[in-house]
Amino acid sequence: MEYFLELSSSGLVRGSIYALIALGYTMVYGIIQLINFAHGEIYMIGAFVALIVSGVLTIYGFSGVSILILAALIAAIYAAAYGYTLEKIAYRPLRNAPRLSPLISAIGMSLFLQNYVLLAQTPDFLRFPALIPDFEFMEPIAHIMGSAELVILVTSAISMVGLTVLIKYTRIGKAMRATQQDMVMARLVGVNVDNVISVTFIIGSVLAAIGGVLVGSYIGQINFYIGFMAGVKAFTAAVLGGIGNVPGAVLGALVLGLTEAYAAGYISSAYEDVFAFGVLVLILILRPSGLLGKAVKQKV
Amino acid sequence: MVDNIKRSLLVALWFVFLTFPLMVVKVNTLKSIVEWRWMNMLWVAIGAFALSLVWRWAMARRQLKSKKAEQGEDESVKAGFATRLMEDPKLYKPALIVIALATIVFPLVVDIYQTNIMVLALIFVVLGLGLNVTVGLAGLLDLGYVAFFAVGAYTYGVLNSFYGLGFWTCLPIGGLMGALFGIALGFPILRLRGDYLAIVTLGFGSIAKIVIENWEEVFNGAKGIAGIPRPGFFGAEMNITSATTYTYYLMILMVVFAIFITNRLKDSRIGRAWMALREDEIACVAMGVDMAKTKLGAYAFGAFWAGLAGVIFAARNTYINPNSFTFMESALVLSIVVMGGMGSIIGVIIAALVLILMPEYLRAFSEYRMLMFGAVMVLMMIFRPEGLIANVRRKYTGRKVTTEDANA
């Protein structure tokens, strides 16, 4: 039973990280029907910036929680800047191109950013400092859920609630929903669609950077390649939940995280990815538009 | 002009900010040293400034071009040199003879190292031609194409190490296994559309690699299979040099064969069905095309070539391990297809040769190879989405009806 709880908690932690990244995919997809393949790279860049900032701050004598907060903040700012620039260079000129073009441009961007970090920093794994402190009150259940895991769960929950509020109750959220429903119509009633798309990329990037910082300090090491697998998994989660659907992405991510954790714990950790993709294929066969996605009728 | 320079300065400033933590700062957390690389900042600033000027000029040109195309001026005004070369028999016949002679003479004049690289490039030509069918003609995005390549290579590796089967027995088996896997994987994802398809194929690609890596008993895991024999020629004894030359000619034959088949197929009933499916699935099905059969055909056919190429790849290297079959290889083949111009056979050949040979000969730049790839893929999509050599669609031109005809 304890083992089961342990696996569940690690599955939830994984799931909530996937969810943070998956939200960026699903929001972008909802608005411009593009798989932002380079989104995983934004997450990786967020983690790298946080690592560099925390390294520099540690050397210059800062300590404790102030490092965590500063590192996360700067990482989020940089991720937002990268997300914004990415959209402007690689996707905006292709707004009216055939479907395959922006996707290939995204794969190109992903390769570019990976190798940019590889060349600018290092191909090796870097040790990420443990930024999250150990809480005393977590001591009794530390073997099931540690402090870092608690922080990850709480932070992701807060981010997701924040996102929901933003989409539901703010002006820009309304504009985002309008653009998602009908871009041309939104433009006609005075929504600045280009700005909305930029904001969507920025929000997604900030969430990914938060995920990057959390994962970095939880797992303890990063390299230039972490974005690829995380991106693929998060995208899988978004598809699983029905791409374009915000609650769906969270649900899909949790399902995926738990599946992986149980598969790794009870069967074999070498095959956890096989199970992750297996679940995806299975669900897509049964429900081609994902768990919460609506089937779109296409007119000719 | 001043305005342009001002804007480029702003862009340069933005990129200096953007690249600052990654390009300038380098921390060593173990030794607690921060390395500040200020020179990089200067390079970024200069580079971003220059590139932004070029970028704005190119964007302006692109806009002009699309405006012209809208007004119907661009069409048929100037057929590019490449298209002229292909259509004018006076030009393409001598060109073809020169190319044929060059390919035959090639391994006799260069050393074995060059021939060996050329064989690799030709393997990627075949892969490109295969994926060209799935992606270029049928419009089914496949991000896990390398899985079929692995199926071919491991078919030969496993059959040889367990049952001692030779190259020539394994070659057709490898191709058929590839096609079989193509159908097996294509079947569950028939109903999926573009983007869902992309992620599922990507998943299949990584599953293939994980299975190979972890199934020690059959595939020998991460250690890989060594000692795979090179292609034989009626049991003749060959040293490495002649074996490589022989593999080269074999590859040339295979490329010619692949060109011939894909070219014929393109104009056949199923080829037209593929293109119709790419353009509009619903309309195509409504016209009576069997969607399942057509799609599975495209997968099987693309995977068949990958299987064949895989067998030859295993024979060329005499050693295979899972690291040769990563997503990078899938991305490489996909960029060959895209850069060549989707659906265009000559384009795919040129792109494969360029992408494989360039990094081999520019060893100094090999670190920057993937960086360049990425950038080129993005730039191609923006400025030349039709690829190096655009695929020329067959057209049936009728006589224009003039007003006089109508009145008569």
XYZ file of C-alpha atoms in Angstrom:
708
model
C 0.000 0.000 0.000
C 2.783 2.356 0.935
C 4.549 1.529 -2.306
C 1.364 2.342 -4.175
C 1.101 5.731 -2.446
C 4.732 6.434 -3.171
C 4.205 5.672 -6.845
C 1.035 7.753 -6.898
C 2.774 10.754 -5.434
C 5.654 10.501 -7.881
C 3.124 10.053 -10.684
C 1.249 13.153 -9.618
C 4.470 15.151 -9.488
C 5.399 14.030 -12.980
C 1.891 14.686 -14.153
C 1.804 18.214 -12.809
C 5.113 19.029 -14.491
C 3.783 17.638 -17.764
C 0.671 19.695 -17.199
C 2.651 22.922 -16.842
C 4.310 22.286 -20.194
C 1.218 20.803 -21.841
C -0.772 23.973 -21.134
C 1.558 25.914 -23.404
C 1.052 23.415 -26.213
C -2.668 23.263 -25.861
C -3.191 27.021 -25.634
C -1.112 27.686 -28.718
C -2.829 24.873 -30.563
C -6.234 26.132 -29.551
C -5.549 29.505 -31.088
C -3.460 28.915 -34.195
C -3.689 25.107 -34.669
C 0.075 24.763 -34.511
C 2.116 22.163 -32.675
C 4.761 24.367 -31.178
C 7.482 21.768 -31.314
C 10.000 24.165 -29.843
C 7.970 24.546 -26.657
C 10.015 21.848 -24.903
C 13.100 23.892 -25.731
C 11.624 26.921 -23.967
C 11.244 24.759 -20.888
C 14.881 23.680 -21.227
C 16.047 27.274 -21.641
C 14.049 28.239 -18.561
C 15.839 25.552 -16.569
C 19.241 26.658 -17.900
C 18.656 30.327 -17.097
C 17.548 29.365 -13.589
C 20.667 27.237 -13.175
C 22.960 30.043 -14.332
C 21.243 32.652 -12.185
C 21.283 30.495 -9.086
C 24.915 29.581 -9.726
C 25.962 33.209 -10.034
C 23.900 34.243 -7.007
C 25.352 31.442 -4.863
C 28.865 32.488 -5.788
C 28.081 36.113 -4.957
C 26.843 35.119 -1.527
C 23.062 34.984 -1.743
C 21.374 32.106 -0.036
C 18.182 30.197 0.603
C 14.763 31.071 -0.691
C 15.835 34.412 -2.210
C 17.823 32.455 -4.806
C 14.848 30.268 -5.660
C 12.548 33.231 -6.143
C 15.047 35.314 -8.138
C 16.043 32.364 -10.302
C 12.441 31.460 -11.043
C 11.575 35.074 -11.803
C 14.465 35.647 -14.200
C 13.903 32.262 -15.821
C 10.259 33.166 -16.400
C 11.192 36.539 -17.907
C 13.705 34.960 -20.253
C 11.384 32.138 -21.240
C 8.722 34.714 -22.059
C 11.209 36.673 -24.150
C 12.274 33.539 -26.012
C 8.690 32.462 -26.571
C 7.773 35.860 -27.932
C 10.784 36.019 -30.262
C 10.214 32.457 -31.413
C 6.682 33.210 -32.475
C 7.702 36.393 -34.224
C 10.520 34.831 -36.246
C 9.399 31.313 -36.986
C 5.600 31.302 -36.942
C 4.241 34.751 -37.728
C 5.497 34.840 -41.322
C 3.773 31.479 -41.855
C 0.357 32.454 -40.551
C -1.356 31.716 -43.870
C 0.933 28.944 -45.110
C -0.165 25.300 -45.538
C -0.457 23.293 -42.316
C 2.811 21.432 -42.670
C 5.000 24.529 -43.065
C 4.809 25.964 -39.530
C 5.201 22.477 -38.095
C 8.456 21.934 -39.965
C 9.568 25.421 -39.049
C 8.868 24.470 -35.415
C 10.967 21.308 -35.674
C 13.735 23.419 -37.180
C 13.488 25.900 -34.321
C 13.628 23.065 -31.824
C 16.846 21.726 -33.371
C 18.267 25.229 -33.515
C 17.584 26.054 -29.877
C 18.912 22.714 -28.644
C 22.160 23.168 -30.480
C 22.370 26.815 -29.515
C 22.357 25.838 -25.849
C 24.726 22.949 -26.542
C 27.244 25.268 -28.193
C 26.788 28.229 -25.877
C 26.921 26.190 -22.692
C 27.878 22.533 -22.609
C 26.851 19.141 -23.968
C 27.287 17.565 -20.524
C 24.834 17.262 -17.696
C 25.022 20.156 -15.247
C 24.318 19.781 -11.564
C 21.298 21.813 -10.591
C 21.387 23.173 -7.023
C 18.627 21.961 -4.698
C 16.756 25.233 -4.416
C 13.723 23.932 -2.576
C 14.292 23.793 1.206
C 13.231 20.829 3.355
C 10.199 21.554 5.490
C 10.045 20.106 8.977
C 6.328 19.399 8.890
C 6.829 17.071 5.927
C 9.149 14.858 7.989
C 6.585 12.175 8.983
C 5.533 11.424 5.407
C 8.852 12.231 3.746
C 9.193 8.694 2.413
C 5.945 9.083 0.483
C 6.108 12.732 -0.449
C 9.073 15.027 0.100
C 9.121 18.803 0.390
C 10.221 19.295 -3.189
C 7.300 17.213 -4.372
C 4.883 19.213 -2.240
C 6.250 22.476 -3.626
C 5.878 21.192 -7.178
C 2.283 20.116 -6.628
C 1.310 23.367 -4.906
C 3.078 25.589 -7.427
C 1.527 23.835 -10.392
C -1.904 23.950 -8.793
C -1.556 27.687 -8.167
C -0.334 28.281 -11.737
C -3.237 26.357 -13.182
C -5.818 28.155 -11.081
C -4.181 31.430 -12.056
C -4.390 30.497 -15.713
C -8.046 29.534 -15.416
C -8.858 32.854 -13.749
C -6.905 34.697 -16.409
C -8.747 32.992 -19.231
C -12.170 33.247 -17.646
C -12.259 36.666 -16.035
C -9.823 39.059 -17.678
C -10.049 41.132 -20.790
C -7.119 39.414 -22.477
C -8.604 36.055 -21.527
C -11.808 36.991 -23.249
C -9.836 38.067 -26.308
C -8.031 34.728 -26.248
C -11.275 32.801 -26.136
C -12.673 34.906 -28.950
C -9.605 34.309 -31.103
C -9.812 30.607 -30.419
C -13.412 30.453 -31.583
C -12.993 32.430 -34.754
C -9.908 34.393 -35.640
C -11.396 36.370 -38.484
C -14.473 37.322 -36.510
C -12.375 38.314 -33.502
C -10.347 40.598 -35.712
C -13.509 42.119 -37.122
C -14.791 43.085 -33.694
C -11.519 44.784 -32.866
C -9.401 42.166 -31.131
C -5.732 42.603 -31.934
C -5.155 38.984 -32.920
C -1.378 39.301 -33.274
C -1.107 40.592 -29.724
C -3.335 37.833 -28.415
C -1.128 35.223 -30.064
C 2.004 36.825 -28.617
C 0.434 36.852 -25.151
C -0.517 33.207 -25.527
C 3.073 32.299 -26.341
C 4.310 34.363 -23.403
C 1.930 32.732 -20.909
C 2.771 29.263 -22.179
C 6.491 30.004 -21.958
C 6.243 31.298 -18.397
C 4.427 28.137 -17.320
C 7.062 26.011 -19.065
C 9.851 27.940 -17.322
C 8.216 27.342 -13.939
C 8.140 23.667 -14.839
C 11.803 23.825 -15.848
C 12.917 25.377 -12.564
C 10.892 22.879 -10.521
C 12.150 19.852 -12.431
C 15.720 21.094 -12.334
C 15.819 21.392 -8.582
C 13.789 18.191 -8.114
C 15.876 15.916 -10.338
C 19.130 17.756 -9.710
C 20.669 17.770 -13.181
C 19.869 19.186 -16.601
C 21.325 19.187 -20.086
C 20.415 20.660 -23.441
C 18.372 17.624 -24.423
C 15.844 17.533 -21.558
C 13.427 19.704 -23.496
C 12.898 17.189 -26.240
C 11.534 14.289 -24.201
C 9.619 16.574 -21.844
C 8.137 18.332 -24.835
C 7.092 15.079 -26.481
C 5.538 13.833 -23.245
C 3.743 17.084 -22.591
C 2.449 17.156 -26.107
C 1.294 13.568 -25.683
C -0.534 14.693 -22.558
C -2.163 17.560 -24.413
C -3.307 15.235 -27.193
C -4.489 12.690 -24.651
C -6.748 15.238 -23.011
C -7.957 16.646 -26.309
C -5.696 19.267 -27.788
C -6.863 22.837 -27.523
C -8.709 22.067 -24.308
C -7.162 23.546 -21.137
C -8.670 21.267 -18.448
C -8.088 18.371 -20.849
C -4.365 19.063 -20.885
C -4.197 18.872 -17.092
C -6.237 15.676 -16.991
C -4.187 14.118 -19.781
C -0.950 15.078 -18.037
C -2.045 13.501 -14.748
C -3.178 10.319 -16.495
C 0.123 10.146 -18.326
C 2.209 10.830 -15.218
C 0.388 8.184 -13.171
C 0.570 5.635 -15.986
C 4.305 6.145 -16.253
C 4.859 5.946 -12.523
C 2.858 2.714 -12.141
C 4.437 1.181 -15.236
C 7.898 2.054 -13.942
C 7.116 0.809 -10.443
C 5.279 -2.413 -11.163
C 6.629 -3.497 -14.533
C 9.936 -2.033 -15.671
C 11.321 1.475 -15.707
C 12.983 0.824 -19.051
C 9.572 0.461 -20.688
C 7.755 3.399 -19.079
C 7.860 5.412 -22.305
C 6.400 2.484 -24.207
C 3.447 2.474 -21.817
C 3.049 6.224 -22.081
C 2.767 6.062 -25.855
C 0.718 2.885 -25.635
C -1.905 4.679 -23.560
C -1.892 7.518 -26.071
C -2.470 5.210 -29.037
C -5.159 3.300 -27.171
C -7.073 6.417 -26.209
C -6.736 7.916 -29.675
C -8.130 4.744 -31.235
C -11.117 4.799 -28.923
C -11.577 8.560 -28.842
C -9.771 10.165 -31.790
C -10.218 13.657 -30.351
C -8.851 12.917 -26.882
C -10.442 12.538 -23.462
C -12.186 15.892 -23.225
C -11.878 17.088 -26.807
C -14.911 17.698 -28.914
C -15.099 15.930 -32.240
C -14.828 18.605 -34.877
C -17.047 18.183 -37.873
C -15.249 19.224 -40.982
C -17.093 20.827 -43.821
C -15.982 20.593 -47.394
C 17.575 53.801 -44.528
C 18.170 55.548 -41.191
C 14.928 54.078 -39.968
C 16.090 50.636 -41.053
C 19.376 50.981 -39.200
C 17.593 52.220 -36.093
C 15.297 49.232 -36.110
C 18.156 46.840 -36.648
C 19.989 48.398 -33.716
C 16.945 47.752 -31.558
C 16.810 44.162 -32.769
C 20.517 43.757 -31.993
C 19.926 45.137 -28.503
C 17.035 42.717 -27.989
C 19.150 39.751 -29.008
C 21.988 40.867 -26.763
C 19.505 40.805 -23.900
C 18.050 37.486 -25.061
C 21.330 35.641 -25.385
C 23.026 37.255 -22.383
C 22.688 34.497 -19.769
C 23.410 31.642 -22.141
C 26.087 33.134 -24.368
C 27.946 35.364 -21.930
C 27.713 33.743 -18.511
C 29.076 30.302 -17.825
C 29.073 29.047 -14.264
C 30.991 26.178 -12.868
C 29.017 25.234 -9.773
C 31.568 22.683 -8.631
C 34.500 25.098 -8.585
C 32.370 28.199 -7.888
C 33.759 30.118 -10.838
C 31.805 32.433 -13.095
C 33.208 32.884 -16.544
C 32.139 36.083 -18.320
C 32.522 35.827 -22.079
C 32.002 39.423 -23.159
C 33.358 38.822 -26.644
C 30.318 36.672 -27.390
C 28.100 39.630 -26.653
C 29.865 41.636 -29.320
C 29.461 38.842 -31.870
C 25.785 38.482 -31.070
C 25.257 42.214 -31.460
C 27.041 42.401 -34.807
C 25.403 39.228 -36.071
C 21.917 40.230 -35.019
C 22.334 43.679 -36.560
C 23.457 42.309 -39.917
C 20.941 39.500 -39.972
C 18.074 41.787 -39.126
C 18.950 44.024 -42.083
C 19.039 40.996 -44.382
C 15.860 39.644 -42.813
C 13.936 42.855 -43.449
C 15.161 43.030 -47.037
C 14.187 39.398 -47.647
C 10.770 39.908 -46.082
C 10.134 42.906 -48.303
C 11.072 40.862 -51.354
C 8.855 38.024 -50.241
C 5.909 40.353 -49.867
C 6.503 41.767 -53.319
C 6.587 38.267 -54.762
C 3.336 37.204 -53.156
C 1.701 40.422 -54.303
C 2.811 39.698 -57.848
C 1.529 36.152 -57.608
C -1.819 37.493 -56.450
C -2.057 39.634 -59.543
C -1.223 36.611 -61.646
C 2.044 37.997 -62.982
C 4.397 35.464 -61.522
C 2.964 32.408 -63.208
C 5.093 31.106 -66.065
C 6.955 34.401 -66.447
C 10.277 32.737 -65.824
C 10.718 29.029 -65.575
C 13.762 28.518 -63.348
C 16.925 27.048 -64.756
C 16.213 23.767 -62.993
C 12.776 23.366 -64.535
C 14.135 24.238 -67.952
C 16.815 21.616 -67.485
C 14.208 19.013 -66.764
C 11.817 19.845 -69.533
C 14.065 20.550 -72.496
C 15.361 17.252 -73.937
C 18.242 19.084 -75.624
C 19.491 20.047 -72.188
C 18.595 17.118 -69.992
C 19.841 14.320 -72.180
C 23.491 15.425 -72.186
C 23.176 16.316 -68.519
C 21.893 12.839 -67.768
C 24.767 11.241 -69.668
C 27.312 13.360 -67.806
C 25.760 12.437 -64.462
C 25.644 8.755 -65.376
C 29.301 8.768 -66.410
C 30.289 10.633 -63.275
C 28.508 8.146 -61.039
C 30.137 5.184 -62.775
C 33.628 6.643 -62.685
C 33.323 8.070 -59.169
C 34.574 5.117 -57.064
C 37.461 4.499 -59.496
C 38.954 7.951 -59.102
C 38.394 8.691 -55.415
C 39.604 6.710 -52.419
C 37.612 4.250 -50.356
C 36.780 6.796 -47.666
C 34.973 9.019 -50.146
C 33.158 6.050 -51.664
C 32.034 4.974 -48.238
C 30.589 8.409 -47.479
C 28.903 8.412 -50.861
C 27.255 5.087 -50.014
C 25.846 6.664 -46.857
C 24.570 9.623 -48.848
C 22.928 7.257 -51.331
C 21.271 5.384 -48.462
C 19.753 8.672 -47.400
C 18.681 9.335 -50.976
C 16.667 6.114 -50.855
C 15.267 7.036 -47.438
C 14.347 10.449 -48.760
C 12.621 8.948 -51.803
C 10.676 6.609 -49.533
C 9.542 9.279 -47.101
C 8.789 11.482 -50.076
C 5.958 9.105 -50.916
C 4.451 9.180 -47.425
C 4.919 12.875 -46.685
C 5.368 14.496 -50.060
C 2.779 12.661 -52.104
C 0.254 11.390 -49.572
C 0.708 14.229 -47.098
C 0.932 11.910 -44.081
C 3.450 13.447 -41.728
C 5.660 10.718 -40.329
C 8.058 11.729 -37.560
C 9.078 8.163 -36.736
C 10.311 7.099 -40.142
C 13.607 5.951 -38.681
C 11.750 3.050 -37.027
C 11.345 1.330 -40.407
C 15.001 1.960 -41.175
C 15.801 0.219 -37.886
C 13.454 -2.637 -38.771
C 15.408 -3.241 -41.971
C 18.820 -2.985 -40.331
C 17.881 -5.255 -37.434
C 16.157 -7.757 -39.712
C 19.477 -8.327 -41.386
C 21.447 -8.159 -38.140
C 19.245 -10.626 -36.264
C 18.637 -13.050 -39.110
C 22.334 -13.115 -39.827
C 23.541 -13.602 -36.271
C 20.899 -16.229 -35.394
C 20.350 -18.115 -38.623
C 23.336 -17.091 -40.704
C 21.201 -15.785 -43.547
C 23.101 -13.789 -46.143
C 22.675 -10.295 -47.508
C 20.738 -11.217 -50.601
C 18.189 -13.267 -48.682
C 17.762 -10.529 -46.110
C 17.442 -7.649 -48.548
C 13.915 -8.516 -49.731
C 12.959 -9.751 -46.267
C 14.101 -6.423 -44.793
C 12.043 -4.485 -47.304
C 8.973 -6.634 -46.714
C 9.382 -6.416 -42.944
C 9.535 -2.636 -43.288
C 6.334 -2.639 -45.350
C 4.673 -5.003 -42.889
C 5.518 -2.736 -39.977
C 4.331 0.208 -42.022
C 0.922 -1.425 -42.399
C 0.856 -2.589 -38.776
C 1.569 0.913 -37.510
C -0.577 2.594 -40.107
C -3.634 0.575 -39.219
C -4.449 1.969 -35.771
C -3.831 5.550 -36.846
C -5.912 5.581 -40.006
C -8.533 7.835 -38.517
C -6.093 10.362 -37.106
C -5.449 13.646 -38.803
C -2.257 15.635 -39.379
C -1.121 16.685 -35.942
C -2.309 13.653 -34.023
C -0.573 11.559 -36.632
C 2.675 13.437 -36.072
C 2.798 12.703 -32.357
C 1.770 9.069 -32.682
C 4.393 8.357 -35.338
C 6.950 10.111 -33.166
C 5.880 7.849 -30.326
C 6.277 4.754 -32.486
C 9.750 5.901 -33.454
C 10.852 6.192 -29.846
C 9.133 2.933 -28.865
C 11.116 1.114 -31.545
C 14.361 2.457 -30.126
C 13.408 1.620 -26.530
C 12.453 -1.936 -27.452
C 15.710 -2.468 -29.342
C 17.682 -1.037 -26.467
C 16.088 -3.159 -23.788
C 15.434 -6.482 -25.466
C 18.861 -7.935 -24.844
C 18.093 -11.504 -25.914
C 17.231 -10.674 -29.498
C 18.754 -7.301 -30.322
C 21.719 -7.432 -27.948
C 20.559 -4.164 -26.364
C 22.653 -1.034 -26.343
C 25.776 -3.029 -27.251
C 24.399 -3.570 -30.730
C 25.130 -6.322 -33.226
C 28.645 -6.537 -34.626
C 30.263 -8.534 -37.393
C 27.509 -8.196 -39.970
C 28.865 -9.323 -43.333
C 29.103 -6.933 -46.260
C 27.086 -7.743 -49.379
C 28.379 -10.822 -51.173
C 28.809 -11.406 -54.900
C 28.278 -15.090 -55.711
C 30.585 -16.039 -52.890
C 33.540 -14.113 -54.282
C 36.206 -13.135 -51.768
C 36.549 -9.378 -51.550
C 38.803 -7.060 -49.609
C 37.387 -3.904 -48.018
C 38.124 -1.687 -50.993
C 36.393 -3.788 -53.582
C 33.537 -4.583 -51.189
C 32.926 -0.865 -50.688
C 33.065 -0.194 -54.408
C 30.662 -3.053 -54.939
C 28.286 -1.681 -52.305
C 28.470 1.661 -54.044
C 27.362 0.249 -57.384
C 24.671 -1.727 -55.638
C 23.416 1.473 -54.056
C 23.445 3.263 -57.402
C 21.325 0.478 -58.868
C 18.947 0.725 -55.964
C 18.637 4.501 -56.289
C 17.898 4.166 -59.999
C 15.367 1.473 -59.205
C 13.759 3.659 -56.522
C 13.613 6.646 -58.859
C 12.058 4.565 -61.581
C 9.420 3.024 -59.313
C 8.456 6.194 -57.457
C 8.342 8.155 -60.683
C 6.045 5.644 -62.343
C 3.952 5.397 -59.233
C 3.502 9.127 -59.061
C 1.566 9.146 -62.305
C -0.319 5.942 -61.590
C -3.796 5.491 -60.222
C -2.626 5.104 -56.638
C -0.181 7.990 -57.000
C -2.991 10.306 -58.041
C -5.098 8.952 -55.202
C -2.298 9.854 -52.763
C -2.102 13.385 -54.056
C -5.865 13.751 -53.908
C -5.818 12.512 -50.330
C -3.172 15.090 -49.500
C -5.182 17.923 -50.964
C -8.503 17.137 -49.334
C -9.308 13.956 -47.526
C -13.071 14.299 -47.399
C -13.466 15.325 -51.010
C -11.155 12.518 -52.030
C -13.145 9.893 -50.156
C -16.343 11.306 -51.584
C -14.921 10.756 -55.061
C -14.694 7.049 -54.308
C -11.061 6.624 -53.275
C -10.633 3.890 -50.684
C -9.089 5.883 -47.854
C -7.831 2.951 -45.792
C -6.203 1.165 -48.702
C -4.606 4.314 -50.057
C -3.195 5.437 -46.735
C -1.888 2.008 -45.821
C -0.378 1.769 -49.283
C 1.499 5.010 -48.705
C 2.802 3.849 -45.330
C 3.773 0.422 -46.615
C 5.467 1.801 -49.674
C 7.441 4.428 -47.763
C 8.433 1.889 -45.125
C 9.490 -0.642 -47.768
C 12.286 1.620 -48.984
C 13.346 2.347 -45.442
C 13.596 -1.394 -44.809
C 15.769 -1.921 -47.888
C 17.955 1.026 -46.965
C 18.251 -0.374 -43.450
C 19.604 -3.702 -44.685
C 22.224 -1.965 -46.800
C 23.065 0.365 -43.917
C 23.721 -2.634 -41.662
C 25.856 -4.250 -44.368
C 27.807 -1.059 -44.986
C 28.611 -0.434 -41.316
C 28.945 -4.147 -40.395
C 27.799 -2.950 -36.973
C 24.495 -1.554 -35.761
C 23.341 -0.215 -32.427
C 20.236 1.680 -31.326
C 21.995 5.053 -31.424
C 21.843 5.102 -35.209
C 18.060 5.248 -35.058
C 17.141 8.349 -33.075
C 14.687 11.134 -33.754
C 17.588 13.093 -35.265
C 17.673 10.667 -38.197
C 13.928 11.036 -38.692
C 14.317 14.807 -38.631
C 17.208 14.554 -41.077
C 15.203 12.531 -43.589
C 12.237 14.829 -43.149
C 14.387 17.877 -43.808
C 15.741 16.159 -46.920
C 12.187 15.785 -48.187
C 11.185 19.295 -47.226
C 14.300 20.982 -48.557
C 14.173 19.015 -51.757
C 10.672 20.231 -52.393
C 7.935 17.905 -51.294
C 7.090 15.369 -53.911
C 9.975 16.340 -56.169
C 12.323 13.441 -56.876
C 15.305 15.364 -58.220
C 15.000 17.820 -55.344
C 15.117 15.007 -52.807
C 18.261 13.546 -54.399
C 20.060 16.875 -54.408
C 18.984 17.670 -50.852
C 20.135 14.278 -49.578
C 23.526 14.636 -51.218
C 23.941 18.171 -49.907
C 22.812 17.434 -46.352
C 24.886 14.276 -45.926
C 28.000 15.239 -47.869
C 28.271 18.842 -46.695
C 28.982 18.071 -43.030
C 31.392 15.311 -44.036
C 33.486 17.650 -46.125
C 33.126 20.636 -43.824
C 34.449 18.874 -40.763
C 35.368 22.212 -39.242
C 31.722 23.154 -39.180
C 30.438 19.817 -38.008
C 29.675 21.237 -34.546
C 27.387 23.759 -36.144
C 25.765 21.237 -38.434
C 22.567 20.678 -36.463
C 22.333 24.388 -35.677
C 22.490 25.127 -39.396
C 19.957 22.407 -40.138
C 17.479 23.952 -37.774
C 17.989 27.439 -39.143
C 17.794 26.227 -42.736
C 14.549 24.381 -42.062
C 12.958 27.529 -40.663
C 14.295 29.782 -43.417
C 13.249 27.371 -46.149
C 9.712 27.329 -44.842
C 9.559 31.106 -44.772
C 11.349 32.069 -47.954
C 11.172 29.048 -50.225
C 8.395 26.763 -49.048
C 8.359 24.915 -52.371
C 11.862 23.530 -51.725
C 15.071 23.616 -53.754
C 13.365 22.220 -56.808
C 9.651 22.598 -56.812
C 7.575 19.605 -57.715
C 6.049 20.219 -61.126
C 2.493 19.025 -61.164
C 1.191 17.555 -64.375
C -1.123 19.985 -65.981
C -3.706 19.480 -68.647
C -4.003 22.721 -70.495
C -7.018 23.237 -72.642
C -7.462 25.854 -75.327
C -8.622 29.156 -73.945
C -12.142 30.040 -74.963
C -12.239 33.508 -76.470
C -15.306 35.656 -76.805
C -15.400 34.985 -80.529
C -15.581 31.253 -79.916
C -18.396 31.771 -77.510
C -20.300 33.917 -79.925
C -19.843 31.586 -82.852
